[in-house]
Structure formats: C-alpha cells, structure tokens
Backbone as CSV, one residue per row, in Angstrom:
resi,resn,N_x,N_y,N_z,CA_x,CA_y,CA_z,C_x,C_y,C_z
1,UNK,104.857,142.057,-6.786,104.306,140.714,-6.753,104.101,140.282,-5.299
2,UNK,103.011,139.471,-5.061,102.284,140.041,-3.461,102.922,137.914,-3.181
3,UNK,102.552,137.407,-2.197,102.856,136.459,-1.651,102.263,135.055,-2.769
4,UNK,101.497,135.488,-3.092,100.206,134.529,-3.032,100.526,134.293,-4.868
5,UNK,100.459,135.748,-5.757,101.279,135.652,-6.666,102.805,134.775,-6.997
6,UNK,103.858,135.082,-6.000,105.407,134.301,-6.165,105.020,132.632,-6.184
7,UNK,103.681,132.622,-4.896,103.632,131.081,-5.118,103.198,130.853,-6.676
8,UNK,101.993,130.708,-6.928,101.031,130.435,-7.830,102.808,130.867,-9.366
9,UNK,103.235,131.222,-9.195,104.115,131.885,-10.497,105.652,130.281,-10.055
10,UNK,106.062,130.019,-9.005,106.846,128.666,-8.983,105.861,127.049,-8.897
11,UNK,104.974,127.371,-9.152,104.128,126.199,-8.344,104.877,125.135,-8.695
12,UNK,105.048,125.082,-10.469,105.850,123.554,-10.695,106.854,123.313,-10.017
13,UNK,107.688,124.039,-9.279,109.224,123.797,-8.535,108.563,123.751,-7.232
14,UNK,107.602,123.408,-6.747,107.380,123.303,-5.561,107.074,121.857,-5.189
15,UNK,107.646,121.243,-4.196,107.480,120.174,-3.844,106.623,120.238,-2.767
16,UNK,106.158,118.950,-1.844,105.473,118.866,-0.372,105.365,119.433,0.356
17,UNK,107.088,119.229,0.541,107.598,120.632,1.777,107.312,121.284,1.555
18,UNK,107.433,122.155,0.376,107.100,123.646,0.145,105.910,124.051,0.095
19,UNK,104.997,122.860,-0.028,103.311,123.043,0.067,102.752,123.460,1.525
20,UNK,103.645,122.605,2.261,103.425,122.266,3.617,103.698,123.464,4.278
21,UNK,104.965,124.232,3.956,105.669,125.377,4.457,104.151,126.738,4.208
22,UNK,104.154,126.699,2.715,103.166,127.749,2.320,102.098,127.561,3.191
23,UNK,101.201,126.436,3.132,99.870,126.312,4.085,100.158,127.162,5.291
24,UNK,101.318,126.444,5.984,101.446,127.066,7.708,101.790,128.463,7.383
25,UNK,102.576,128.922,6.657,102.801,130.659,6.723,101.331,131.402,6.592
26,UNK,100.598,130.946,5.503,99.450,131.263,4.939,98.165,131.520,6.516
27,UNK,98.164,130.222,7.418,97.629,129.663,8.155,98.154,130.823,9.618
28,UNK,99.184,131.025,9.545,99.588,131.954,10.733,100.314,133.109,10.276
29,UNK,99.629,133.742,9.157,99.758,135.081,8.599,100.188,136.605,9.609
30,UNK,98.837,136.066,10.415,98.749,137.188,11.605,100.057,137.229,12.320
31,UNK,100.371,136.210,12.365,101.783,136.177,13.318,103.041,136.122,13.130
32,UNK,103.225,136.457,11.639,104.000,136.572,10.858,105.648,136.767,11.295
33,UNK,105.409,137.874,11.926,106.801,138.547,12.526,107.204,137.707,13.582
34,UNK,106.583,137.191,14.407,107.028,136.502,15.470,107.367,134.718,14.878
35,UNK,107.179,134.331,13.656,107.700,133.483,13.501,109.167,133.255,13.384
36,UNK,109.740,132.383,13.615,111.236,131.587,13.272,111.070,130.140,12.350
37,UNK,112.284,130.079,11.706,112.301,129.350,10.973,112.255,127.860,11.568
38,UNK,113.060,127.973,12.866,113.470,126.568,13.917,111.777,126.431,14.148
39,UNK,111.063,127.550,14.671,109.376,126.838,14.931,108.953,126.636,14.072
40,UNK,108.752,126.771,12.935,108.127,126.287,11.195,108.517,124.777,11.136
41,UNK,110.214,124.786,11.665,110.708,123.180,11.045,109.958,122.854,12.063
42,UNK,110.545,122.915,13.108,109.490,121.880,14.429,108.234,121.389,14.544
43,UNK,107.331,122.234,14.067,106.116,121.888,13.990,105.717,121.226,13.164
44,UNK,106.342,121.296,11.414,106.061,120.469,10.534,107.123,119.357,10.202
45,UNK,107.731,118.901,11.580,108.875,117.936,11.616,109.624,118.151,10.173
46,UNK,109.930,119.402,9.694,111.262,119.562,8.387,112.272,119.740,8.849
47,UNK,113.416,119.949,8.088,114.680,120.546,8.098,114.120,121.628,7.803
48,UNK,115.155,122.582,8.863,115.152,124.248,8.700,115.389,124.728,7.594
49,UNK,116.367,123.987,7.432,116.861,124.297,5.512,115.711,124.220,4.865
50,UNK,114.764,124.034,4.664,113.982,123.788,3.740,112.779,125.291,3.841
51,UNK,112.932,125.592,4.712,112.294,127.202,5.175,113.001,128.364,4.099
52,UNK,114.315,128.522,4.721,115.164,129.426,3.436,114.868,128.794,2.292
53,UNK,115.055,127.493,1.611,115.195,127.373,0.438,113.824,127.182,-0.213
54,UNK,112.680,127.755,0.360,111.552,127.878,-0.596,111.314,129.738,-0.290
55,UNK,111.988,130.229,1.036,112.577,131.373,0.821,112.985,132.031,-0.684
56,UNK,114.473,131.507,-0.836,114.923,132.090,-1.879,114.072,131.131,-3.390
57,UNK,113.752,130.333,-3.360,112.589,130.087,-4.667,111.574,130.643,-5.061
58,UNK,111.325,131.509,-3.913,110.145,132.460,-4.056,110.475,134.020,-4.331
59,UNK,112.081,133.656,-4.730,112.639,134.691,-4.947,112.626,135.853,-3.976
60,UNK,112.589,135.561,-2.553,113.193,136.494,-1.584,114.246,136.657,-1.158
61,UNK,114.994,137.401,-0.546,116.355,137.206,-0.249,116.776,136.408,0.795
62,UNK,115.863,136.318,1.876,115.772,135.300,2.752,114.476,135.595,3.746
63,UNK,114.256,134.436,4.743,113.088,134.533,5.435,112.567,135.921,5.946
64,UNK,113.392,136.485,6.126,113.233,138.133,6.972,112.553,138.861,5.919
65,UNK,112.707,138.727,4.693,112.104,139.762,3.529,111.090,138.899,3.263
66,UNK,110.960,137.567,3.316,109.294,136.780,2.843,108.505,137.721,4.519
67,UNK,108.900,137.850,5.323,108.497,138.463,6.389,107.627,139.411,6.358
68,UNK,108.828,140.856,5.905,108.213,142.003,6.168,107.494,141.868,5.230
69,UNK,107.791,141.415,3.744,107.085,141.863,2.566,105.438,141.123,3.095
70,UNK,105.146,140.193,4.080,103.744,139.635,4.025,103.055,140.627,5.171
71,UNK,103.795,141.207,6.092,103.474,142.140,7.204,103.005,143.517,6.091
72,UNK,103.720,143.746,5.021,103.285,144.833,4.618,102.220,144.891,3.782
73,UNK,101.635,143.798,3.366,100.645,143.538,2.521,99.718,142.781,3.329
74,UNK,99.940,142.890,4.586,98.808,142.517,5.891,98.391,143.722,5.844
75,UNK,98.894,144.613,6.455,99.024,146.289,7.023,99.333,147.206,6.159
76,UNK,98.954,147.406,4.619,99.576,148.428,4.034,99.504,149.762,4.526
77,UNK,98.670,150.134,5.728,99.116,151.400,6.569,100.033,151.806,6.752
78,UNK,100.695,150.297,7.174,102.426,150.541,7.795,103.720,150.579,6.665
79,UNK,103.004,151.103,5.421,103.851,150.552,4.246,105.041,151.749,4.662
80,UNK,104.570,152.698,5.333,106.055,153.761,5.343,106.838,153.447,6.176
81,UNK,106.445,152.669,7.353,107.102,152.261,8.119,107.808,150.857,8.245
82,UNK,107.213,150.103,7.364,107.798,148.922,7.242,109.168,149.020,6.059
83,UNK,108.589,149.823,5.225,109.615,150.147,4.334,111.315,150.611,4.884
84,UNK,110.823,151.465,5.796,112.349,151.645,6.410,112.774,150.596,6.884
85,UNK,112.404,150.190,7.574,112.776,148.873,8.256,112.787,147.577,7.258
86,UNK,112.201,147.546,6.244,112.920,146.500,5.151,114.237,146.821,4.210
87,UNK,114.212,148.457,4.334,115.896,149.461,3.963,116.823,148.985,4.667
88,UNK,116.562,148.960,6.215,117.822,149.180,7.060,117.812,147.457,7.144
89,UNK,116.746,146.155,6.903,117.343,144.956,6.699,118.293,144.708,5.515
90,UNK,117.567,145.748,4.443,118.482,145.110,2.674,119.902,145.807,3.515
91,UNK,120.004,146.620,4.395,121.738,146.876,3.881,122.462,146.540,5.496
92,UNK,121.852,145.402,5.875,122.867,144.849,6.945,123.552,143.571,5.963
93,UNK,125.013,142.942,6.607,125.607,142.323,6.363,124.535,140.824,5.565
94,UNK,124.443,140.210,4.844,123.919,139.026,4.463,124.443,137.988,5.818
95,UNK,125.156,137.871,6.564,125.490,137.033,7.281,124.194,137.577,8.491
96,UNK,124.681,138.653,8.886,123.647,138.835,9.862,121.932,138.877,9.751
97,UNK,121.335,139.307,8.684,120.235,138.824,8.171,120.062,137.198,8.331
98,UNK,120.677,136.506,7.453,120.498,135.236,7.670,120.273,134.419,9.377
99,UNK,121.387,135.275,9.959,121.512,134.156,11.447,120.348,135.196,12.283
100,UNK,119.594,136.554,11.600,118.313,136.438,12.945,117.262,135.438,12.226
101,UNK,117.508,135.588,10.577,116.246,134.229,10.492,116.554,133.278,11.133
102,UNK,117.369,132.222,11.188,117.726,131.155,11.788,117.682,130.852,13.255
103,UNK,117.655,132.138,13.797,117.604,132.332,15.620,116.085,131.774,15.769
104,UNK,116.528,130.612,16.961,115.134,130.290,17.343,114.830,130.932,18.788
105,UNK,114.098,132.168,19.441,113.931,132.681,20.455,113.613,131.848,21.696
106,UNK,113.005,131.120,21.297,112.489,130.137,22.365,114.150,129.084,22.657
107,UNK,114.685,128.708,21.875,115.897,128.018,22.240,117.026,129.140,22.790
108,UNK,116.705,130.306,22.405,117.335,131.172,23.190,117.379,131.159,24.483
109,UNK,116.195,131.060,25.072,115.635,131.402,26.277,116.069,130.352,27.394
110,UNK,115.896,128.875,26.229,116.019,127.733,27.346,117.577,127.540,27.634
111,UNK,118.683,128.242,26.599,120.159,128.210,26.732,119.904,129.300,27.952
112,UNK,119.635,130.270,28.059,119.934,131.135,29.022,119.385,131.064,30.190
113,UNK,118.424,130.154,30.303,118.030,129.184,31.434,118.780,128.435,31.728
114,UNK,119.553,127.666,31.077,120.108,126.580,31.959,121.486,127.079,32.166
115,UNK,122.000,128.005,31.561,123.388,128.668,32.067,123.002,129.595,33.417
116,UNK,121.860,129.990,33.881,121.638,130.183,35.301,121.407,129.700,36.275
117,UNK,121.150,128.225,35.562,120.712,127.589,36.701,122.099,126.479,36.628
118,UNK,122.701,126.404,36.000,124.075,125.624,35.880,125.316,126.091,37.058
119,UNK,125.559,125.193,37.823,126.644,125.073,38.954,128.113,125.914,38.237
120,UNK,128.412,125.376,37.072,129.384,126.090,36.270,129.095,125.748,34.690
121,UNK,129.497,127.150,33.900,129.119,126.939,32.600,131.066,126.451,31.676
122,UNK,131.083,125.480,31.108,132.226,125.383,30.340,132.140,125.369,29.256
123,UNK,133.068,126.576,28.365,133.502,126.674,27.236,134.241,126.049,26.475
124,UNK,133.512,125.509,25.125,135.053,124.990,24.485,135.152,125.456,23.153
125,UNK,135.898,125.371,22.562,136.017,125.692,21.277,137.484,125.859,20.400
126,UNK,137.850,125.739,19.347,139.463,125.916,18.871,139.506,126.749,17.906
127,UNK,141.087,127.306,17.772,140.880,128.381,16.602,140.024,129.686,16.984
128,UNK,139.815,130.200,16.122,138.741,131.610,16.269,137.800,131.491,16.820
129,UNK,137.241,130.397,17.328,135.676,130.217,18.284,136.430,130.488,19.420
130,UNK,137.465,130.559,20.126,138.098,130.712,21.759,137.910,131.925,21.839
131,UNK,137.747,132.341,21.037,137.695,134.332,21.217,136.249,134.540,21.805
132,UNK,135.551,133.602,21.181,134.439,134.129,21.420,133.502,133.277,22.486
133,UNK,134.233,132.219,22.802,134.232,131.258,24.236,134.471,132.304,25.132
134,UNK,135.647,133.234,25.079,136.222,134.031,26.121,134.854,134.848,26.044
135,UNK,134.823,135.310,25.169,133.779,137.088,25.415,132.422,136.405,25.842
136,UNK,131.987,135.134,25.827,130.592,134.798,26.060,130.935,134.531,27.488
137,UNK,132.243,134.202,28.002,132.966,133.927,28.950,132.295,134.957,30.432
138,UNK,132.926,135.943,29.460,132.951,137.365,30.536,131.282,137.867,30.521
139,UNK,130.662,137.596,29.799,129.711,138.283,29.377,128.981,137.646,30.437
140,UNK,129.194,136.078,30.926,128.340,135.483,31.992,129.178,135.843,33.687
141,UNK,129.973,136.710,33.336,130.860,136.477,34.853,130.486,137.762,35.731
142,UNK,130.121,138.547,34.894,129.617,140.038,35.070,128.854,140.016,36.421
143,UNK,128.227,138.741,36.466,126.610,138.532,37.235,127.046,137.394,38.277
144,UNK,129.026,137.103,38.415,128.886,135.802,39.669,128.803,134.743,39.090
145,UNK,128.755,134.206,37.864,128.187,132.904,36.689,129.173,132.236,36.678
146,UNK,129.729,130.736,37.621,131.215,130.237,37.234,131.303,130.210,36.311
147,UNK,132.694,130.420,35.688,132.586,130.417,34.140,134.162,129.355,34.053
148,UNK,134.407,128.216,32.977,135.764,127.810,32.700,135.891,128.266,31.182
149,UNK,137.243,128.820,30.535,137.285,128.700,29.093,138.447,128.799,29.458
150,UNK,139.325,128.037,28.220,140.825,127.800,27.752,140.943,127.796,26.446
151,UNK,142.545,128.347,26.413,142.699,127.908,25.566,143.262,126.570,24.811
152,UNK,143.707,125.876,25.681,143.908,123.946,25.329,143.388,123.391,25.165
153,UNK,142.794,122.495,24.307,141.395,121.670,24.486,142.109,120.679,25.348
154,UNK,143.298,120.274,26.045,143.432,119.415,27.165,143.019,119.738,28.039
155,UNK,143.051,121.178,28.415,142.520,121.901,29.497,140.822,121.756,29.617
156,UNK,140.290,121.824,28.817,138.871,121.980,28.580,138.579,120.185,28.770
157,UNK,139.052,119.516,28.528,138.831,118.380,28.715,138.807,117.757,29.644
158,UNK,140.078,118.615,30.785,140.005,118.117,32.327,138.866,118.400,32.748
159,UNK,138.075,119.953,32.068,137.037,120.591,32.825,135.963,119.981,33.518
160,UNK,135.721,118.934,31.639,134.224,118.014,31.328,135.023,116.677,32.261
161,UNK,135.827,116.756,32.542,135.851,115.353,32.950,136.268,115.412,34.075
162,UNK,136.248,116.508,35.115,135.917,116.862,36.497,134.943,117.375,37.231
163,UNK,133.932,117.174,36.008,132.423,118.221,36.010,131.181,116.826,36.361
164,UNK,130.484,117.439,36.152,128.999,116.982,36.910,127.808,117.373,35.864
165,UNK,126.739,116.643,36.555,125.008,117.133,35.809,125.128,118.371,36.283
166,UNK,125.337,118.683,37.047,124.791,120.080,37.701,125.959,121.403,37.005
167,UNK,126.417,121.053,36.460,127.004,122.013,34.961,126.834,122.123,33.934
168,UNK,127.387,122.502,32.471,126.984,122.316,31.391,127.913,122.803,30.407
169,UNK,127.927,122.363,29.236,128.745,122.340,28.405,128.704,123.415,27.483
170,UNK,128.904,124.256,26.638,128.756,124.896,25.773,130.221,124.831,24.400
171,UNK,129.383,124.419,23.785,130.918,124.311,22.629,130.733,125.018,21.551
172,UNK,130.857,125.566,20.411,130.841,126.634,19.594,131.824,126.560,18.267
173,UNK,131.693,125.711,17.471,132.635,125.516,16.227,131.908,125.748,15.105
174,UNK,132.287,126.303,14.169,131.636,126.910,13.032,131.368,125.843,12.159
175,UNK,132.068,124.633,11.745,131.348,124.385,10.571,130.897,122.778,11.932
176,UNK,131.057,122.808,13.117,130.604,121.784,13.676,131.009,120.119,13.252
177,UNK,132.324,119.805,12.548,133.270,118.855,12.317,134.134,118.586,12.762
178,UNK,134.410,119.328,14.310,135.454,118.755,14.887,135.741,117.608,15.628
179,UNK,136.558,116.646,15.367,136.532,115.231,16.055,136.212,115.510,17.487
180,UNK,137.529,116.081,17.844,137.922,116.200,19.314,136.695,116.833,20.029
181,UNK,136.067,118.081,19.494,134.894,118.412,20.233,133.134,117.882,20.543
182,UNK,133.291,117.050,19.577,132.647,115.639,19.318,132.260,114.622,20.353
183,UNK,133.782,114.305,20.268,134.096,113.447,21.291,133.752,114.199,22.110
184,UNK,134.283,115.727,22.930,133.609,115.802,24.133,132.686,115.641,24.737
185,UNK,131.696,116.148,23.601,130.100,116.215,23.785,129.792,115.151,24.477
186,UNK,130.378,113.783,23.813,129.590,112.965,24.188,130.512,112.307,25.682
187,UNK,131.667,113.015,25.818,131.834,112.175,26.943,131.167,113.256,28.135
188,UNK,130.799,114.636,27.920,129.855,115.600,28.696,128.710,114.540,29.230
189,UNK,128.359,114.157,27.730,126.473,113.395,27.602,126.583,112.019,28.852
190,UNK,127.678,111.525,28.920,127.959,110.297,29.660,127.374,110.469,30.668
191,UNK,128.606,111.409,31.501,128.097,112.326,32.686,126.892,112.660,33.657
192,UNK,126.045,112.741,32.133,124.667,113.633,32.401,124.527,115.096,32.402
193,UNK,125.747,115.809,31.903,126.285,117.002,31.664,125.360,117.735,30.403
194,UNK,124.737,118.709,30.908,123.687,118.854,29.220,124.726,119.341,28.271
195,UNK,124.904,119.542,27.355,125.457,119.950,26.162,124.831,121.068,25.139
196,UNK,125.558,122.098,24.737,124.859,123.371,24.079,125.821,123.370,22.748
197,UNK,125.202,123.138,21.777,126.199,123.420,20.322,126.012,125.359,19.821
198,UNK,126.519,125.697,19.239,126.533,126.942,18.535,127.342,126.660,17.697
199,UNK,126.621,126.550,16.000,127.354,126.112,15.011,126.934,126.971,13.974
200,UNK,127.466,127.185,12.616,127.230,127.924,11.383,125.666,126.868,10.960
201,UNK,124.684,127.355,10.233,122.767,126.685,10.361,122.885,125.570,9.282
202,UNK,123.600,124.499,9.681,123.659,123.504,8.722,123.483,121.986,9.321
203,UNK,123.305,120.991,9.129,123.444,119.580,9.221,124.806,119.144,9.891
204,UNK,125.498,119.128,11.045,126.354,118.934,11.127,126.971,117.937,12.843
205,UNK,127.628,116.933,12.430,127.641,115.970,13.669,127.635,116.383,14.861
206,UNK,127.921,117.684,15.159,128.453,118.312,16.602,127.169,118.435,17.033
207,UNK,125.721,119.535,16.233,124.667,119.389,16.157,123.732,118.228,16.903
208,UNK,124.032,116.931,16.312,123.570,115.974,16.939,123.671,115.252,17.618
209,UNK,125.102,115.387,17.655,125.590,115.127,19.409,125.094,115.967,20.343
210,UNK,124.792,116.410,20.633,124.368,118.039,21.479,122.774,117.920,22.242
211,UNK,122.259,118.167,23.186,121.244,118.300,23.366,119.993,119.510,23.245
212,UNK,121.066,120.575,22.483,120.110,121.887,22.212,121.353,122.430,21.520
213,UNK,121.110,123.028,20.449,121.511,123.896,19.345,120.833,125.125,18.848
214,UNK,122.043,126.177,18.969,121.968,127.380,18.430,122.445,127.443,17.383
215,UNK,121.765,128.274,15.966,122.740,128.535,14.789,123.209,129.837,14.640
216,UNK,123.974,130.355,14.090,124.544,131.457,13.214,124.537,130.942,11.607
217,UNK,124.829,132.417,11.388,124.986,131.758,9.489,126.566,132.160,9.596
218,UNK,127.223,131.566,8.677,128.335,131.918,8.783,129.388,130.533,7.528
219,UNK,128.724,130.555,6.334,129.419,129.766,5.524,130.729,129.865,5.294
220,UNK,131.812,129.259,5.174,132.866,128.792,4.456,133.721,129.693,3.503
221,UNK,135.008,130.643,3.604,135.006,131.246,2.545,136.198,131.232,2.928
222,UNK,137.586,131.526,1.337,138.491,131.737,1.556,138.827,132.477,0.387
223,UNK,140.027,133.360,-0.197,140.614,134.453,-0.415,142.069,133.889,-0.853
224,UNK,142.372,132.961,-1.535,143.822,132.739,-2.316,143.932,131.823,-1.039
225,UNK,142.839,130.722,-0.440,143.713,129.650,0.491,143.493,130.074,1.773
226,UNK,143.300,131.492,2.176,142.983,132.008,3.386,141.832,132.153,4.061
227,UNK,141.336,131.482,4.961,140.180,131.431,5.851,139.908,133.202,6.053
228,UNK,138.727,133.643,5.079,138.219,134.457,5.554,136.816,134.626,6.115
229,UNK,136.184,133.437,6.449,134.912,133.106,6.785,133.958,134.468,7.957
230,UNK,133.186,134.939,7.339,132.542,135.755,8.280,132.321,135.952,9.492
231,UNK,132.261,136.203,10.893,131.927,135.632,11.744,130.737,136.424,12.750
232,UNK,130.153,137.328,11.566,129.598,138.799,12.603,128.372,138.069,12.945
233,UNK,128.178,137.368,12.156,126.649,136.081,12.576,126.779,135.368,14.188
234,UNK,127.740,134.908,14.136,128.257,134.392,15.503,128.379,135.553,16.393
235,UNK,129.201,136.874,16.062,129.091,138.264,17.386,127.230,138.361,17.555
236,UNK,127.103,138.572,16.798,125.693,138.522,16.843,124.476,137.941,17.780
237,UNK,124.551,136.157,17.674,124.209,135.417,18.140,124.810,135.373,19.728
238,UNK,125.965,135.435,19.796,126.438,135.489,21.145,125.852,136.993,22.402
239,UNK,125.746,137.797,21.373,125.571,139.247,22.130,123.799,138.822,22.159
240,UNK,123.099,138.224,21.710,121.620,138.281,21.597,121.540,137.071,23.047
241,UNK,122.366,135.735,23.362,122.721,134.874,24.214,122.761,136.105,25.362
242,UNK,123.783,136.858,25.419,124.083,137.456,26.658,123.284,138.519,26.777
243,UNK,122.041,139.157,26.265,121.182,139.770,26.654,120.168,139.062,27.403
244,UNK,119.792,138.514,26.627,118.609,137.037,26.758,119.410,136.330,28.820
245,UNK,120.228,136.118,28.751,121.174,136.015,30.019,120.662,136.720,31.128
246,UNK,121.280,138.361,30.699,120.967,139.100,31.757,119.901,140.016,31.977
247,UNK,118.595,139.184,31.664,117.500,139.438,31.866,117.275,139.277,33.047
248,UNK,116.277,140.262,33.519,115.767,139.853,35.347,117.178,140.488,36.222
249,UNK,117.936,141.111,35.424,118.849,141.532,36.448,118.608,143.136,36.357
250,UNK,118.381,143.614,37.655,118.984,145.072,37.568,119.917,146.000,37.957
251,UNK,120.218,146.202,37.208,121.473,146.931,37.540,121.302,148.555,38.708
252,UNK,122.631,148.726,39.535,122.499,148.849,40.770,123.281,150.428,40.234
C-alpha cells in the first residue's frame, strides 16, 4: 500500500492537521529524506506530536518508515537498496528510531554553535541525566571548551548564579518536570544566560522555559516500581551533539 493509498484508506480519521501535514509531505516529496519532524511543525506552526501521530495512523511505525517507504516509491531503482536500510531501521531499538525522527538538524547545529562560541558551557541535571551532563561534559573539553558539571544542584546553582550572557546553560532532564531545574532556567534567562533544554519529545515546562530545545524519545517505564526508562535515545542524541561540536576541527 503506496502513500497516497494509506491516506485515501484513513481519510475519515483525518483531521486539518493531518490534511495540512499530508499536503506539505506530498508538496516536498523530493526532499523527503532530509525532512524532520521539528521543520514540518515549524513551518505549519503544529505540535511535533502531531507529525508521529498521523505517522502511526497511517499505520507506519514512525516518521522514518513514512520516509523511506515514500523515497522508495519515488526511486523504485533503489528498492534494493533502500530495503536494507529500511531492515537495519526495523531492527534498531524503537527508542532510537523515534529520537532520529524527532532530531531537528538545524537546532543541532545552532546548540553546537553557541557552545563554541560560549565563554563557559554549564551542565545541569539530577539523577541519571549527571552521567550524561558528565560525558557531554568531556566530550566538549577534548577541544579547550570550559566546561562546569556537578553533581549538587547547589553546586550548579552557584555556577548560573556566578555566570554571565557570555555563557550558557545546558540542562537535560528526561521527563522535563523538575521544579528546581526550572527554576534555574529561568534565573539563567534573568541573566541573559541562553538556556538549552534536552528533554524526552513531549510538552513539557522545562521546554518552555528554555530558549532552544533538543528532544530524545525516551518515555516513562517501570518493572515492579523500578525506573527502567530507556535512555539509548538520549546516548544517542548527545553523541550526534558532540559530533555536530567537533566539526571544523582537525585532528593533529
């Protein structure tokens, strides 16, 4: 069942958005692969959410397979070759599929811009995001990049509140509900301190406190009470940050 078919076969479950969504995919066919979901919402002022969820109504597994499957019925030349490469997407993690749909490249670019051009970059985060405060930590120090991360959020708090415009914030909490990091943001924002969220791809206050946001996918899960929440979406996202980083550098 080809693109054009899945629509015409949900039409009644399709609302505006989803009219709106179809036109522009339809409309920039050619460019298929190089779309993101963050430029779809942007342009047609939606929620991102609303990209996946006419995604999976159209019965794909997510944006990456409405993808290849329209690249391959652009190009059925490339059907042998796209095919592998829609193999080796069906059997990566569902977390990691999800957070490259959700990666917006261009917001990539402008985070890794302003962490070079930033006087010092500060980390914050609690719980299992400090791990990965640290490794995004090192990942910028490699290259000379001041870097602060702690593990106290008192500590992290002296940081932002001994800091300047000419630094920047980076905070990183998964479901993006934390009071305390909240609050930082905005006492960063006071400042004139820019602010960088990295959160699991949802609606969430930290988000809009923030002046630029990165997502991962990375929903909510537990195991008899036990936080087993995924987090390879976030390794992911962070290692794609620190490439995107150390661009323009060559190594000696």
């Amino acid at each position: 069942m080809n693109f054009e078919e899945r629509v015409l076969r949900h039409e009644l479950q399709m609302n505006d958005t989803d009219d709106d969504i179809v036109e522009y995919i339809q409309k920039h066919r050619k460019d298929i692969m190089k779309l993101s979901i963050q430029k779809i919402a942007a342009d047609l002022y939606i929620a991102p959410n609303a990209v996946m969820r006419l995604s999976k109504k159209l019965e794909y597994s997510g944006f990456s397979e409405l993808k290849f499957s329209l690249q391959k019925e652009s190009h059925p030349e490339d059907e042998e070759g796209k095919t592998i490469s829609a193999r080796v997407l069906g059997q990566l993690p569902a977390n990691i599929v999800k957070t490259l749909d959700t990666i917006d490249p261009a917001n990539l670019k402008r985070v890794a811009y302003m962490m070079k051009k930033a006087r010092c970059c500060i980390f914050a985060g609690v719980g299992d995001s400090t791990y990965f405060c640290e490794m995004l930590g090192k990942n910028l120090r490699c290259l000379d990049c001041s870097v602060q991360f702690y593990q106290q959020i008192h500590d992290m708090f002296y940081a932002v509140r001994h800091g300047s415009r000419e630094d920047m914030l980076i905070i990183i909490s998964a479901r993006g509900e934390n009071d305390r990091l909240i609050s930082m943001a905005g006492e960063a924002k006071e400042i004139g301190m820019p602010v960088v969220s990295i959160t699991h791809f949802c609606e969430n206050r930290l988000a809009a406190a923030c002046d630029v946001n990165l997502y991962f996918w990375g929903e909510d899960r537990e195991v008899q009470g036990y936080n087993v929440t995924d987090r390879s979406g976030l390794m992911v996202l962070v290692r794609l940050l620190s490439e995107e980083f150390w661009q323009g550098y060559i190594e000696v």
